[in-house]
PDB file of C-alpha atoms and ligand atoms in Angstrom:
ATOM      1  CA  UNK A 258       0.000   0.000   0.000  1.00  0.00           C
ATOM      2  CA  UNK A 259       1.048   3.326  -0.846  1.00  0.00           C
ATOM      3  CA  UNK A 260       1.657   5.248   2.327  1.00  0.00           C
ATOM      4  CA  UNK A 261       0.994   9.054   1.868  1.00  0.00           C
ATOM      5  CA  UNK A 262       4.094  11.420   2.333  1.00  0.00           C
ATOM      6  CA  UNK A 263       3.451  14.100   5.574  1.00  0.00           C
ATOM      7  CA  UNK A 264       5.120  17.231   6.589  1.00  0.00           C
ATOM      8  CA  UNK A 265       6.975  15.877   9.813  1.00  0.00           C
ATOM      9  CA  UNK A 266       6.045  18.983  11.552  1.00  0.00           C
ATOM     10  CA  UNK A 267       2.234  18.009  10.993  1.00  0.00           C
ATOM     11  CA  UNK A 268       3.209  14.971  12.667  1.00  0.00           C
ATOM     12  CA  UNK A 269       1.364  16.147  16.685  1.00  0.00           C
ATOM     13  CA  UNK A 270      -1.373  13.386  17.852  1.00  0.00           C
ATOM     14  CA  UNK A 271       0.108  10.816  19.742  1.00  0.00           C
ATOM     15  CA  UNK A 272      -0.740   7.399  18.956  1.00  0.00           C
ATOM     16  CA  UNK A 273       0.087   4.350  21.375  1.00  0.00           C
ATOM     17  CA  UNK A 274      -0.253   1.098  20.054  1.00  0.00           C
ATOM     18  CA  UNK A 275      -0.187  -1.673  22.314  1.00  0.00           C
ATOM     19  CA  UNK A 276       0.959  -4.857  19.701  1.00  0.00           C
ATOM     20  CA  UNK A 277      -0.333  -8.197  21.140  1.00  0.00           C
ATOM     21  CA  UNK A 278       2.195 -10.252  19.017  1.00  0.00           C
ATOM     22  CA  UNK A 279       4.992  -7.271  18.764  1.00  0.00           C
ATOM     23  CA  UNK A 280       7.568  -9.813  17.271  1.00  0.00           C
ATOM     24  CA  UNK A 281       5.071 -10.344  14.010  1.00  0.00           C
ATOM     25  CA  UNK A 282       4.266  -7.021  13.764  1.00  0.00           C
ATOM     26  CA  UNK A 283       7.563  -5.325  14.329  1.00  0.00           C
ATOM     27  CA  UNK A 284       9.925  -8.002  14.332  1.00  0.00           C
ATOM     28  CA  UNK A 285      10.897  -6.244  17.910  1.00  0.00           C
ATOM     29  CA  UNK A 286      10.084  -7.205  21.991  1.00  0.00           C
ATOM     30  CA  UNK A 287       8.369  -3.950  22.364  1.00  0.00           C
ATOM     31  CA  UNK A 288       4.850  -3.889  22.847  1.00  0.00           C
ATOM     32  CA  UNK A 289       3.994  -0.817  23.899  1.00  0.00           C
ATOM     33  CA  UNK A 290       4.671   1.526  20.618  1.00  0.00           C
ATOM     34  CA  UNK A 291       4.395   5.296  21.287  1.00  0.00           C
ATOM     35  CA  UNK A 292       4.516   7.293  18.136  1.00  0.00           C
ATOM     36  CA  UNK A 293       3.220  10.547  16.180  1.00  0.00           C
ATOM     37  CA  UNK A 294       0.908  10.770  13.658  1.00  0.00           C
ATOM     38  CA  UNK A 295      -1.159  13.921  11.495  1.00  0.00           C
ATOM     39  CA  UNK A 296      -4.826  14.949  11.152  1.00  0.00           C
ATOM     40  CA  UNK A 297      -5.939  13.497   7.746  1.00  0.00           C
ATOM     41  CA  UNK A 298      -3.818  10.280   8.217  1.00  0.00           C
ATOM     42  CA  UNK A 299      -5.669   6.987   9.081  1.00  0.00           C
ATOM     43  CA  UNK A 300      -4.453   4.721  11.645  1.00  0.00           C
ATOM     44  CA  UNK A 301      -2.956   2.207   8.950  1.00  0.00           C
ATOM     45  CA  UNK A 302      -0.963   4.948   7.693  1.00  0.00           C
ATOM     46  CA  UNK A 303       0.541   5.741  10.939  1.00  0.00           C
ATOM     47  CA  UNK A 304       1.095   1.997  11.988  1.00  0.00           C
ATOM     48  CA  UNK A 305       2.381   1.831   8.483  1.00  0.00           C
ATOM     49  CA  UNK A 306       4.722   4.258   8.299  1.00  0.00           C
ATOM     50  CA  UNK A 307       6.123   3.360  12.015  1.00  0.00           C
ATOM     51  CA  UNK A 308       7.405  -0.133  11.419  1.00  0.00           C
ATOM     52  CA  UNK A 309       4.082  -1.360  12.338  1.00  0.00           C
ATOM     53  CA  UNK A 310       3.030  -3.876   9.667  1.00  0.00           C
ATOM     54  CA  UNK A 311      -0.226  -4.203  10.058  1.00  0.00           C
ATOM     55  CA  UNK A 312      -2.295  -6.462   7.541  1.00  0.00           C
ATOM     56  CA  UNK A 313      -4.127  -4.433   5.006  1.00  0.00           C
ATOM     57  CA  UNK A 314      -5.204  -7.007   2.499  1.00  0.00           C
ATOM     58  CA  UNK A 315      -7.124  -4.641   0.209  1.00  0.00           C
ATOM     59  CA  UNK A 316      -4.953  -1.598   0.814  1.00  0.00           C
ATOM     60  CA  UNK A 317      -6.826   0.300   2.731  1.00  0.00           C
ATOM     61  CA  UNK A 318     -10.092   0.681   0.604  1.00  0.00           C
ATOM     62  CA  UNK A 319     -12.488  -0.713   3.466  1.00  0.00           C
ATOM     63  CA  UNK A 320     -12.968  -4.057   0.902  1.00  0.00           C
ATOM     64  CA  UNK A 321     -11.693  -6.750   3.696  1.00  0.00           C
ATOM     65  CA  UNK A 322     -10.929  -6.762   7.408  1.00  0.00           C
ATOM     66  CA  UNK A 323      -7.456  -7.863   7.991  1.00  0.00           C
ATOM     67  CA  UNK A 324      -6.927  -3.937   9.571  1.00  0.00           C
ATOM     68  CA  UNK A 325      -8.797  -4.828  12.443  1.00  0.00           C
ATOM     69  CA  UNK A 326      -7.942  -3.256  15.594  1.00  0.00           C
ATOM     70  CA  UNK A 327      -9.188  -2.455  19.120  1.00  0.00           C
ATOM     71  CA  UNK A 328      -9.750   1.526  19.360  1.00  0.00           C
ATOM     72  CA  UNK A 329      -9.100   1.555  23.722  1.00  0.00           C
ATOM     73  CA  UNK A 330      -9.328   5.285  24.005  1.00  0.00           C
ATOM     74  CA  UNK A 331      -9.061   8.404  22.200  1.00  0.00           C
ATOM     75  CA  UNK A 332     -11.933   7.688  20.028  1.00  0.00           C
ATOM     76  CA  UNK A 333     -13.012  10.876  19.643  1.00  0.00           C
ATOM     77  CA  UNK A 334     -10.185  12.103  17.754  1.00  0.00           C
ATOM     78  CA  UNK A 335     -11.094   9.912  15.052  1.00  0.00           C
ATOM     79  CA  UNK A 336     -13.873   9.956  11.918  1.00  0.00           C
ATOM     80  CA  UNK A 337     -16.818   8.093  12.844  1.00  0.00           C
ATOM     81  CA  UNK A 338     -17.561   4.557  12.036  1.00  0.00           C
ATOM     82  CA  UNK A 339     -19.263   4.951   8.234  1.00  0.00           C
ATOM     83  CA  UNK A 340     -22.152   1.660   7.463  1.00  0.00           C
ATOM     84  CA  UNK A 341     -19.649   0.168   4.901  1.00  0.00           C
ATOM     85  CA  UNK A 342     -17.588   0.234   7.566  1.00  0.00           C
ATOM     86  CA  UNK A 343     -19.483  -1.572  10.740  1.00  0.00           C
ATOM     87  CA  UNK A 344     -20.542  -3.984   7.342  1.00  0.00           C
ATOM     88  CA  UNK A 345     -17.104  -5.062   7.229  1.00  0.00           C
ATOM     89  CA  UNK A 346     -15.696  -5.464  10.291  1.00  0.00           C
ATOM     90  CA  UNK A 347     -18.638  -7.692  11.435  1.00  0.00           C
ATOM     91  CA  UNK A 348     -16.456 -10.222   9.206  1.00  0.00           C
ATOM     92  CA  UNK A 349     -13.399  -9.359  11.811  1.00  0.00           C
ATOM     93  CA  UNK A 350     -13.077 -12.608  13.855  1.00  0.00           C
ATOM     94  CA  UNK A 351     -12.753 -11.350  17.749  1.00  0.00           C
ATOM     95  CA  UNK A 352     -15.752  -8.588  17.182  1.00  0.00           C
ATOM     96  CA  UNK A 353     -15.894  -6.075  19.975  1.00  0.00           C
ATOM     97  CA  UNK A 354     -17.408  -3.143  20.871  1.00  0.00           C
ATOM     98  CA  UNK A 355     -14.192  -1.014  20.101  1.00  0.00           C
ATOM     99  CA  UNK A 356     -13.444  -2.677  16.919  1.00  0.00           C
ATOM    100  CA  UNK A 357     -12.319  -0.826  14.161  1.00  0.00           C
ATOM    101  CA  UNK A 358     -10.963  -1.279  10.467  1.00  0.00           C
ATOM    102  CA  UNK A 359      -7.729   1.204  11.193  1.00  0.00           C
ATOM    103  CA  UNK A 360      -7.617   2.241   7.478  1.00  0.00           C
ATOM    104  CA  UNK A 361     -10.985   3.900   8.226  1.00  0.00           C
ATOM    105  CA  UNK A 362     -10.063   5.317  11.254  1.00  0.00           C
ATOM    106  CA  UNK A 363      -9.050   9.018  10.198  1.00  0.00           C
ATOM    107  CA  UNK A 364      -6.941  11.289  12.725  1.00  0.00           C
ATOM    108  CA  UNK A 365      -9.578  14.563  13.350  1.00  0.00           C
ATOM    109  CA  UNK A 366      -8.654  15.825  17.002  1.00  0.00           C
ATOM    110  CA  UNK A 367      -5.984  16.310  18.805  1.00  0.00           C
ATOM    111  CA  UNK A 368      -5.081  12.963  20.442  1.00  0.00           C
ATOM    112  CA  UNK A 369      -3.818  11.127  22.371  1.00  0.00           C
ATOM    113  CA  UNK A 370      -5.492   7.783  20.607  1.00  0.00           C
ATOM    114  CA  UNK A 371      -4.467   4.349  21.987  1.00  0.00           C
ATOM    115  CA  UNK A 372      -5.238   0.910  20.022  1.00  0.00           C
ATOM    116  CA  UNK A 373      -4.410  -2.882  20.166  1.00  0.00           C
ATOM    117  CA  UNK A 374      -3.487  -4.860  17.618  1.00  0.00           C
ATOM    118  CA  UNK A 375      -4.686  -8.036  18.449  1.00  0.00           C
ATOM    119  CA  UNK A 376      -2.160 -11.285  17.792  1.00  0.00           C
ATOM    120  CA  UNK A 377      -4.236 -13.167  15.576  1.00  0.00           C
ATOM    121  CA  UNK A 378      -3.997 -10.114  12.834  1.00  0.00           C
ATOM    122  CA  UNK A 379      -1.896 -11.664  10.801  1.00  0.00           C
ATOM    123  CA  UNK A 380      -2.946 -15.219  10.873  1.00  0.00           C
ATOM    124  CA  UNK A 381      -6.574 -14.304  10.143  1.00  0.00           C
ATOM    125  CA  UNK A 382      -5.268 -13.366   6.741  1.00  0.00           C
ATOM    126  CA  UNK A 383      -3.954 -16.871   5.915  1.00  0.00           C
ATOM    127  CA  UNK A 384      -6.697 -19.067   7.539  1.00  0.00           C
ATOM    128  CA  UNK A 385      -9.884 -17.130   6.494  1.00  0.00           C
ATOM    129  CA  UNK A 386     -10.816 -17.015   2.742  1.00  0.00           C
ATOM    130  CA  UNK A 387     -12.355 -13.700   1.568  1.00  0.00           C
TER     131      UNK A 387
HETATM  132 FE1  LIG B 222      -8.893  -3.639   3.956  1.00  0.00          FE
HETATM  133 FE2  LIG B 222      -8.650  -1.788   5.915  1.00  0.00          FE
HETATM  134  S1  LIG B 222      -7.104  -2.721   4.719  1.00  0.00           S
HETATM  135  S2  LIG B 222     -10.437  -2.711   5.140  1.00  0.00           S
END
């Protein structure tokens, strides 16, 4: 997927990502990832663009669910859940209240924001057809 250039100085909502399997993800221990990210952006971007390879199957186009993730707080600082969103992630295995598709998730406010990435992201991809 074609991550969008920013201005680095654009760059002022913090976003914490807490990576249930940081190893897949990252291929690092850390699992608590603190990083910056810009209004406009959507939460793949920033994961994206931070070493954080989260699975995007259809490149960010809200056409699969492999970006699921768990918005914990800061929910507000994001766009709203569209219907062709909540559509789609109801195919996420491990549906919950906070899910997300991050792709869809565009940065509005000011932050802070703070999601999981759950560890069976990337297997998901592998073991369920689309
Ligand atoms: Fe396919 Fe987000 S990458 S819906």
């Amino acid at each position: 997927m074609h991550v969008r250039p920013i201005d680095p100085s654009t760059a002022t909502v913090t976003v914490n990502f807490h990576l249930e399997d940081p190893e897949a993800l990252t291929g690092r221990a850390e699992d608590d990832v603190t990083v910056k990210g810009a209004k406009g952006q959507n939460l793949l971007e920033v994961a994206l663009m931070n070493g954080i390879n989260v699975e995007h199957a259809c490149g960010g186009v809200c056409a699969c669910s492999t970006c699921h993730i768990y918005l914990e707080s800061g929910g507000q600082n994001v766009s709203e859940a569209t219907e062709a969103e909540e559509d789609r992630v109801e195919e996420a295995p491990g549906l919950q209240r906070n899910s997300r598709l991050s792709c869809q998730c565009v940065i509005q406010g000011d932050g802070p924001i703070t999601l999981r990435v759950p560890s069976w992201n990337r297997n998901a991809v592998k073991e369920v057809p689309h």
